[in-house]
Amino acid sequence: MGIERRHRAFAVAPLALALLAATGCESAPDATPKPSARRTASVAPASVARVCAAPAAGPAKAPTGAVTVDPAVLGDLAAKTESNPPHTTFWLRPGRHLLEPDRYAQVIPKEGNTYLGAPGAVLDGRKTNQYAFGGTARGVTIGHLTVQGFVAPHDEGVVNHDMADGWVIEHAKIQYNSGAGLMAGARQRVRASCLRGNGQYGMNAYKTGDSIRSLLVEGNEIVGNNTDDWERRRPGCGCTGGVKFWAVDGADVRGNWVHDNRGAGLWADNNNNDFLVENNVLEANDGAALMYETSYNAIIRNNMIRRNNWVEGRSGAERGDSFPFAAVYVSESGGEPRIPARTDKIEIYRNVLKDNWSGITLWENADRYCNSPANTSTGYCTLLVKDTGRCARPAIAVAPLYADCRWKTQRVDIRGNRFALDTSVVECAAQCGRMAVLSNYGTYPDWSPYKGKRVAEAITLKQGNRWHDNVYRGPWSFVTDDQSRTLDFAQWQGTPYRQDAGSTLDPRDGG
């Protein structure tokens, strides 16, 4: 499902100011393996729920009418689920609950079932069972339960394995599993849960048929995922991180603490639309805090984004790669008024970005479009052109397909943010304090109408991408057109770019 990220392979909000100053207790010592010795432990701001270290306790007694599940009876949860009607509530006693010792043994809920864990209730896959909860029943609730030790295959998930609709996962710990801890269906609610130390993703928000709508991810701690380091095992797979979203129409992602994941923290990839990403703390992820790729229409506001991309940014610099790896990476994504959403732009405002490897990069691959061999989302076209076969010569060279066959980075409005960089904290001498809006030189295939500098000129000057009214502290530079052109602040504000009107820059290292 992953796709390559680049042409080669790839005034400040009060809340954000409060987050800058806030301190809290560290997450539990086993919360995440630290992939880099340079990194200090992530500390939760006071406003972020420390749900991995201090989860809300489940009911100590069985709720009225609930079926009690006994951890001393092997497979009791699956058997009682099968023998009871839909809309039954199950209460799991304290202790370690096990399924039958078969890789495909799992719980298959019925419509409207509820599963509640008592304090200390754990459903353990023993590195034997692949899935914990599967099936297609709608409206299932899982609360106050720890689910761990399952071995889902690559790109598959442990909880809601079959991507059923309307599930609610709240006050749960889904941790130390292979694959994704959690899959997603339409109208799914994931609240106040710990998604920790899973082999690939904390959650894989993908559903067969691309039918996820109205997804809520709220108040969770998403930490230390991709322990199996899939980008190393499958270079260029684009299949790692804290949460991956694929073809989701409508998502609210708010109030989460997303930290110390190997790869990106949050990654929306391929025909997502109408995202609201607000009031999150995104920190100390190896890659970007947030990637928004080949997608549309988003609001990104009031987030604290700090100490991200140190691993991937430093690795690129050390191998001589001049690409501006950034904390917020917008790739072939933009505002599109023809696609219904809460905004017809990508709006990035009132965020604090502090001591990341770089700031925000707007990128568009000139060789990546519908029906191009560089489109690694095989079989997919833009939301404006459903039939990939239409994006071919000669029609692609003229309106409307010339525009509609591209995922365009356009109508991105970056305003009212604070960008702070202290190079002694990041430990970088160059390439770590950059903003960028750029493309590559179009080269292939031979029938491409986007060869040469057409796309670079469009993304830089013609597609409505604007920075304005921001505050910069530190030695920032600005990359435009392509990787070879770096500007100082005066050049960035001057003709022909005219970026960052109303913005200020203090070049001293600072916070």
Short mmCIF file of C-alpha atoms in Angstrom, two decimals, residues 151-480:
data_model
loop_
_atom_site.label_atom_id
_atom_site.label_comp_id
_atom_site.label_asym_id
_atom_site.label_seq_id
_atom_site.Cartn_x
_atom_site.Cartn_y
_atom_site.Cartn_z
CA VAL A 151 1.40 -11.68 14.99
CA ALA A 152 -0.63 -10.15 12.17
CA PRO A 153 1.07 -10.31 8.75
CA HIS A 154 2.47 -7.23 7.02
CA ASP A 155 -0.24 -4.64 6.19
CA GLU A 156 -2.82 -6.53 8.29
CA GLY A 157 -4.07 -5.69 11.76
CA VAL A 158 -4.85 -7.34 15.08
CA VAL A 159 -8.01 -5.49 16.24
CA ASN A 160 -10.84 -5.04 13.71
CA HIS A 161 -8.82 -7.15 11.32
CA ASP A 162 -11.61 -7.18 8.70
CA MET A 163 -12.17 -3.40 8.77
CA ALA A 164 -15.78 -3.49 9.96
CA ASP A 165 -17.68 -0.22 10.30
CA GLY A 166 -18.72 1.71 13.37
CA TRP A 167 -16.30 0.24 15.92
CA VAL A 168 -15.36 2.13 19.07
CA ILE A 169 -11.98 1.48 20.68
CA GLU A 170 -11.50 3.45 23.89
CA HIS A 171 -9.27 3.25 26.97
CA ALA A 172 -7.53 0.26 25.39
CA LYS A 173 -3.89 -0.77 25.16
CA ILE A 174 -3.00 -2.33 21.83
CA GLN A 175 0.69 -3.04 22.08
CA TYR A 176 3.64 -5.22 21.12
CA ASN A 177 1.93 -6.92 18.18
CA SER A 178 3.23 -7.60 14.68
CA GLY A 179 1.65 -5.83 11.73
CA ALA A 180 -0.76 -3.05 12.68
CA GLY A 181 -2.26 -2.91 16.14
CA LEU A 182 -5.54 -1.74 14.70
CA MET A 183 -7.33 -1.55 11.35
CA ALA A 184 -10.16 0.87 10.61
CA GLY A 185 -13.65 0.99 9.15
CA ALA A 186 -16.06 3.79 8.40
CA ARG A 187 -17.24 5.88 11.38
CA GLN A 188 -14.66 4.27 13.64
CA ARG A 189 -13.83 6.01 16.92
CA VAL A 190 -10.44 5.50 18.54
CA ARG A 191 -10.27 7.41 21.81
CA ALA A 192 -7.99 7.62 24.83
CA SER A 193 -6.08 4.48 23.87
CA CYS A 194 -2.43 3.42 23.87
CA LEU A 195 -1.14 2.22 20.49
CA ARG A 196 2.38 1.21 21.43
CA GLY A 197 5.32 -0.75 20.08
CA ASN A 198 3.55 -2.51 17.21
CA GLY A 199 5.63 -4.03 14.46
CA GLN A 200 4.36 -1.91 11.58
CA TYR A 201 1.69 0.68 12.50
CA GLY A 202 -0.21 1.70 15.58
CA MET A 203 -3.21 1.90 13.25
CA ASN A 204 -3.59 1.16 9.55
CA ALA A 205 -6.60 3.23 8.44
CA TYR A 206 -7.15 1.29 5.23
CA LYS A 207 -10.30 -0.52 4.16
CA THR A 208 -10.78 -2.73 1.14
CA GLY A 209 -12.83 -0.72 -1.34
CA ASP A 210 -11.58 2.63 0.00
CA SER A 211 -14.79 3.30 1.95
CA ILE A 212 -13.59 4.79 5.23
CA ARG A 213 -15.61 7.87 6.12
CA SER A 214 -15.87 9.99 9.27
CA LEU A 215 -12.92 8.60 11.24
CA LEU A 216 -12.11 9.94 14.71
CA VAL A 217 -8.69 9.54 16.36
CA GLU A 218 -8.79 11.47 19.64
CA GLY A 219 -6.77 11.64 22.83
CA ASN A 220 -4.53 8.66 22.13
CA GLU A 221 -0.86 8.00 22.79
CA ILE A 222 0.73 6.58 19.66
CA VAL A 223 4.30 5.64 20.45
CA GLY A 224 7.21 3.50 19.35
CA ASN A 225 5.54 1.79 16.39
CA ASN A 226 7.28 0.15 13.41
CA THR A 227 9.55 -1.88 15.65
CA ASP A 228 10.16 -4.22 12.71
CA ASP A 229 11.64 -1.34 10.68
CA TRP A 230 9.82 -2.12 7.45
CA GLU A 231 11.46 0.62 5.38
CA ARG A 232 14.78 -1.11 5.96
CA ARG A 233 13.34 -4.53 5.18
CA ARG A 234 11.49 -3.28 2.08
CA PRO A 235 13.17 -0.06 0.93
CA GLY A 236 10.72 2.44 -0.53
CA CYS A 237 7.63 0.54 0.64
CA GLY A 238 6.11 3.64 2.28
CA CYS A 239 4.55 1.28 4.81
CA THR A 240 5.57 2.50 8.25
CA GLY A 241 4.82 4.92 11.05
CA GLY A 242 2.49 5.72 13.88
CA VAL A 243 -0.74 5.88 11.84
CA LYS A 244 -1.22 5.44 8.09
CA PHE A 245 -4.38 6.77 6.39
CA TRP A 246 -5.35 5.53 2.93
CA ALA A 247 -8.30 6.90 0.93
CA VAL A 248 -10.09 8.24 4.02
CA ASP A 249 -12.81 10.82 3.38
CA GLY A 250 -13.23 12.86 6.54
CA ALA A 251 -10.97 12.39 9.56
CA ASP A 252 -10.61 14.28 12.82
CA VAL A 253 -7.23 13.68 14.44
CA ARG A 254 -7.01 15.69 17.63
CA GLY A 255 -5.49 15.76 21.06
CA ASN A 256 -3.10 12.86 20.45
CA TRP A 257 0.48 12.42 21.66
CA VAL A 258 2.31 10.90 18.68
CA HIS A 259 5.94 10.32 19.53
CA ASP A 260 9.04 8.23 19.07
CA ASN A 261 7.73 6.26 16.11
CA ARG A 262 10.18 4.82 13.60
CA GLY A 263 9.23 6.60 10.41
CA ALA A 264 6.51 9.24 10.15
CA GLY A 265 4.21 10.04 13.03
CA LEU A 266 1.03 10.55 10.97
CA TRP A 267 0.94 9.73 7.27
CA ALA A 268 -2.06 10.39 5.02
CA ASP A 269 -1.26 8.69 1.72
CA ASN A 270 -3.38 8.44 -1.44
CA ASN A 271 -6.68 10.20 -2.09
CA ASN A 272 -7.46 11.23 1.46
CA ASN A 273 -9.71 14.27 1.84
CA ASP A 274 -11.16 16.58 4.47
CA PHE A 275 -8.73 16.08 7.38
CA LEU A 276 -8.72 18.12 10.57
CA VAL A 277 -5.45 17.68 12.48
CA GLU A 278 -5.51 19.81 15.61
CA ASN A 279 -4.24 20.12 19.16
CA ASN A 280 -1.81 17.22 18.84
CA VAL A 281 1.72 16.92 20.15
CA LEU A 282 3.87 15.34 17.42
CA GLU A 283 7.41 14.82 18.60
CA ALA A 284 10.60 12.83 18.30
CA ASN A 285 9.47 10.72 15.36
CA ASP A 286 12.33 9.42 13.20
CA GLY A 287 10.71 10.84 10.07
CA ALA A 288 8.23 13.62 9.44
CA ALA A 289 5.72 14.49 12.14
CA LEU A 290 3.04 14.66 9.46
CA MET A 291 2.98 13.65 5.81
CA TYR A 292 0.06 14.58 3.57
CA GLU A 293 0.57 12.86 0.23
CA THR A 294 -1.48 12.68 -3.00
CA SER A 295 -4.45 13.95 -1.00
CA TYR A 296 -6.82 16.91 -0.72
CA ASN A 297 -8.25 19.60 1.55
CA ALA A 298 -6.97 19.66 5.14
CA ILE A 299 -6.80 21.90 8.20
CA ILE A 300 -3.65 21.51 10.31
CA ARG A 301 -3.78 23.82 13.31
CA ASN A 302 -2.79 24.35 16.93
CA ASN A 303 -0.28 21.50 17.00
CA MET A 304 3.01 21.31 18.87
CA ILE A 305 5.54 19.77 16.46
CA ARG A 306 9.03 19.29 17.88
CA ARG A 307 12.23 17.27 17.48
CA ASN A 308 10.99 15.34 14.44
CA ASN A 309 12.96 13.97 11.48
CA TRP A 310 16.29 13.92 13.26
CA VAL A 311 17.02 10.37 12.08
CA GLU A 312 15.86 10.57 8.45
CA GLY A 313 16.99 14.17 7.97
CA ARG A 314 20.46 13.53 9.37
CA SER A 315 20.76 10.31 7.36
CA GLY A 316 19.95 12.18 4.15
CA ALA A 317 22.48 14.91 4.89
CA GLU A 318 25.20 12.39 5.72
CA ARG A 319 24.74 10.60 2.42
CA GLY A 320 24.85 13.90 0.51
CA ASP A 321 21.14 14.11 -0.31
CA SER A 322 20.16 17.79 -0.56
CA PHE A 323 16.40 17.18 -0.45
CA PRO A 324 14.73 19.33 2.26
CA PHE A 325 13.42 16.64 4.59
CA ALA A 326 10.86 18.40 6.78
CA ALA A 327 8.71 18.01 9.85
CA VAL A 328 5.55 18.66 7.79
CA TYR A 329 5.78 17.21 4.30
CA VAL A 330 3.05 18.03 1.77
CA SER A 331 3.59 15.93 -1.34
CA GLU A 332 1.37 16.20 -4.43
CA SER A 333 -1.45 17.40 -2.20
CA GLY A 334 -3.52 20.55 -2.21
CA GLY A 335 -6.80 22.34 -1.90
CA GLU A 336 -9.42 21.42 -4.48
CA PRO A 337 -12.77 23.31 -4.48
CA ARG A 338 -14.42 20.64 -6.60
CA ILE A 339 -14.06 18.02 -3.86
CA PRO A 340 -16.43 18.68 -0.91
CA ALA A 341 -14.71 19.30 2.43
CA ARG A 342 -14.59 21.74 5.36
CA THR A 343 -12.02 23.78 3.46
CA ASP A 344 -10.97 24.06 -0.17
CA LYS A 345 -7.32 24.55 0.81
CA ILE A 346 -4.63 22.97 2.87
CA GLU A 347 -4.50 25.35 5.79
CA ILE A 348 -1.52 25.15 8.16
CA TYR A 349 -1.85 27.70 10.93
CA ARG A 350 -1.22 28.50 14.60
CA ASN A 351 1.24 25.63 14.99
CA VAL A 352 4.55 25.70 16.87
CA LEU A 353 7.41 23.89 15.12
CA LYS A 354 10.43 23.70 17.41
CA ASP A 355 13.83 22.09 16.85
CA ASN A 356 12.80 19.83 14.00
CA TRP A 357 15.29 18.90 11.30
CA SER A 358 13.49 21.37 9.00
CA GLY A 359 10.12 23.07 8.75
CA ILE A 360 7.55 22.60 5.97
CA THR A 361 8.26 21.24 2.50
CA LEU A 362 5.78 21.52 -0.37
CA TRP A 363 6.77 19.08 -3.07
CA GLU A 364 5.40 17.91 -6.40
CA ASN A 365 6.98 15.18 -8.49
CA ALA A 366 6.81 16.24 -12.13
CA ASP A 367 6.93 12.61 -13.25
CA ARG A 368 4.17 11.36 -10.96
CA TYR A 369 0.62 11.54 -12.24
CA CYS A 370 -2.22 9.24 -13.14
CA ASN A 371 -1.12 6.50 -15.57
CA SER A 372 2.55 7.39 -15.26
CA PRO A 373 5.10 4.71 -14.36
CA ALA A 374 6.22 7.04 -11.56
CA ASN A 375 2.80 6.74 -9.92
CA THR A 376 3.53 4.00 -7.45
CA SER A 377 -0.12 3.99 -6.28
CA THR A 378 -0.71 1.42 -8.98
CA GLY A 379 -4.18 1.52 -10.48
CA TYR A 380 -5.19 4.75 -8.75
CA CYS A 381 -6.00 8.06 -10.39
CA THR A 382 -6.89 11.43 -8.89
CA LEU A 383 -10.31 12.02 -7.36
CA LEU A 384 -11.08 14.19 -10.39
CA VAL A 385 -10.46 11.42 -12.93
CA LYS A 386 -11.72 7.98 -11.98
CA ASP A 387 -10.61 6.17 -15.14
CA THR A 388 -6.82 5.90 -15.29
CA GLY A 389 -7.01 5.13 -19.01
CA ARG A 390 -8.18 8.67 -19.79
CA CYS A 391 -4.83 10.09 -18.68
CA ALA A 392 -2.99 9.19 -21.87
CA ARG A 393 -1.88 10.96 -24.98
CA PRO A 394 -3.08 12.98 -26.74
CA ALA A 395 -5.89 13.98 -24.32
CA ILE A 396 -3.64 14.45 -21.28
CA ALA A 397 -1.79 17.29 -22.99
CA VAL A 398 -4.83 19.61 -23.07
CA ALA A 399 -7.51 20.84 -20.67
CA PRO A 400 -9.11 19.53 -18.58
CA LEU A 401 -6.94 16.40 -18.22
CA TYR A 402 -3.66 18.32 -18.28
CA ALA A 403 -4.61 19.63 -14.82
CA ASP A 404 -6.92 16.90 -13.55
CA CYS A 405 -4.59 13.94 -14.10
CA ARG A 406 -2.10 15.41 -11.60
CA TRP A 407 -2.14 15.38 -7.85
CA LYS A 408 -1.18 19.04 -7.50
CA THR A 409 0.40 20.79 -4.55
CA GLN A 410 -1.75 23.89 -4.71
CA ARG A 411 -3.70 26.31 -2.51
CA VAL A 412 -1.56 25.63 0.56
CA ASP A 413 -1.87 28.48 3.06
CA ILE A 414 0.82 28.56 5.79
CA ARG A 415 0.14 31.36 8.26
CA GLY A 416 0.46 32.40 11.86
CA ASN A 417 2.94 29.68 12.81
CA ARG A 418 6.07 29.90 14.96
CA PHE A 419 9.20 28.21 13.61
CA ALA A 420 12.02 27.93 16.16
CA LEU A 421 15.39 26.26 15.59
CA ASP A 422 18.35 25.85 17.90
CA THR A 423 21.10 24.11 15.91
CA SER A 424 22.90 23.10 19.12
CA VAL A 425 19.83 21.10 20.12
CA VAL A 426 19.35 19.48 16.73
CA GLU A 427 23.14 19.05 16.37
CA CYS A 428 23.29 20.11 12.76
CA ALA A 429 25.62 22.38 10.84
CA ALA A 430 23.65 22.62 7.61
CA GLN A 431 20.47 21.51 5.82
CA CYS A 432 18.37 21.41 8.97
CA GLY A 433 16.63 24.81 8.97
CA ARG A 434 14.80 24.95 5.65
CA MET A 435 11.41 25.78 4.22
CA ALA A 436 10.82 24.59 0.70
CA VAL A 437 8.47 24.72 -2.27
CA LEU A 438 9.90 22.75 -5.16
CA SER A 439 9.69 20.08 -7.83
CA ASN A 440 12.06 18.06 -9.96
CA TYR A 441 12.83 18.45 -13.66
CA GLY A 442 10.25 16.40 -15.59
CA THR A 443 11.86 13.65 -17.66
CA TYR A 444 9.62 10.67 -18.41
CA PRO A 445 7.82 8.87 -19.95
CA ASP A 446 8.42 10.15 -23.46
CA TRP A 447 4.73 11.13 -23.87
CA SER A 448 4.64 13.20 -20.67
CA PRO A 449 3.27 16.74 -21.12
CA TYR A 450 5.06 17.79 -17.88
CA LYS A 451 8.68 17.64 -18.97
CA GLY A 452 11.22 20.25 -18.07
CA LYS A 453 10.52 23.02 -15.54
CA ARG A 454 6.77 23.27 -16.05
CA VAL A 455 5.81 21.77 -12.71
CA ALA A 456 8.61 23.50 -10.78
CA GLU A 457 7.46 26.87 -12.07
CA ALA A 458 3.82 26.05 -11.34
CA ILE A 459 4.25 24.89 -7.74
CA THR A 460 6.56 27.79 -6.93
CA LEU A 461 4.74 30.67 -8.61
CA LYS A 462 1.35 29.72 -10.04
CA GLN A 463 -0.54 27.33 -7.74
CA GLY A 464 -1.44 29.61 -4.86
CA ASN A 465 1.00 28.27 -2.29
CA ARG A 466 1.60 31.01 0.29
CA TRP A 467 3.51 31.55 3.51
CA HIS A 468 2.54 34.70 5.44
CA ASP A 469 2.40 36.22 8.94
CA ASN A 470 4.76 33.67 10.48
CA VAL A 471 7.47 34.10 13.12
CA TYR A 472 10.94 32.59 12.59
CA ARG A 473 13.69 32.22 15.16
CA GLY A 474 16.98 30.66 14.09
CA PRO A 475 19.11 30.32 10.95
CA TRP A 476 16.36 29.57 8.42
CA SER A 477 16.84 29.33 4.66
CA PHE A 478 14.36 28.78 1.85
CA VAL A 479 14.47 26.37 -1.10
CA THR A 480 12.49 27.13 -4.25
#
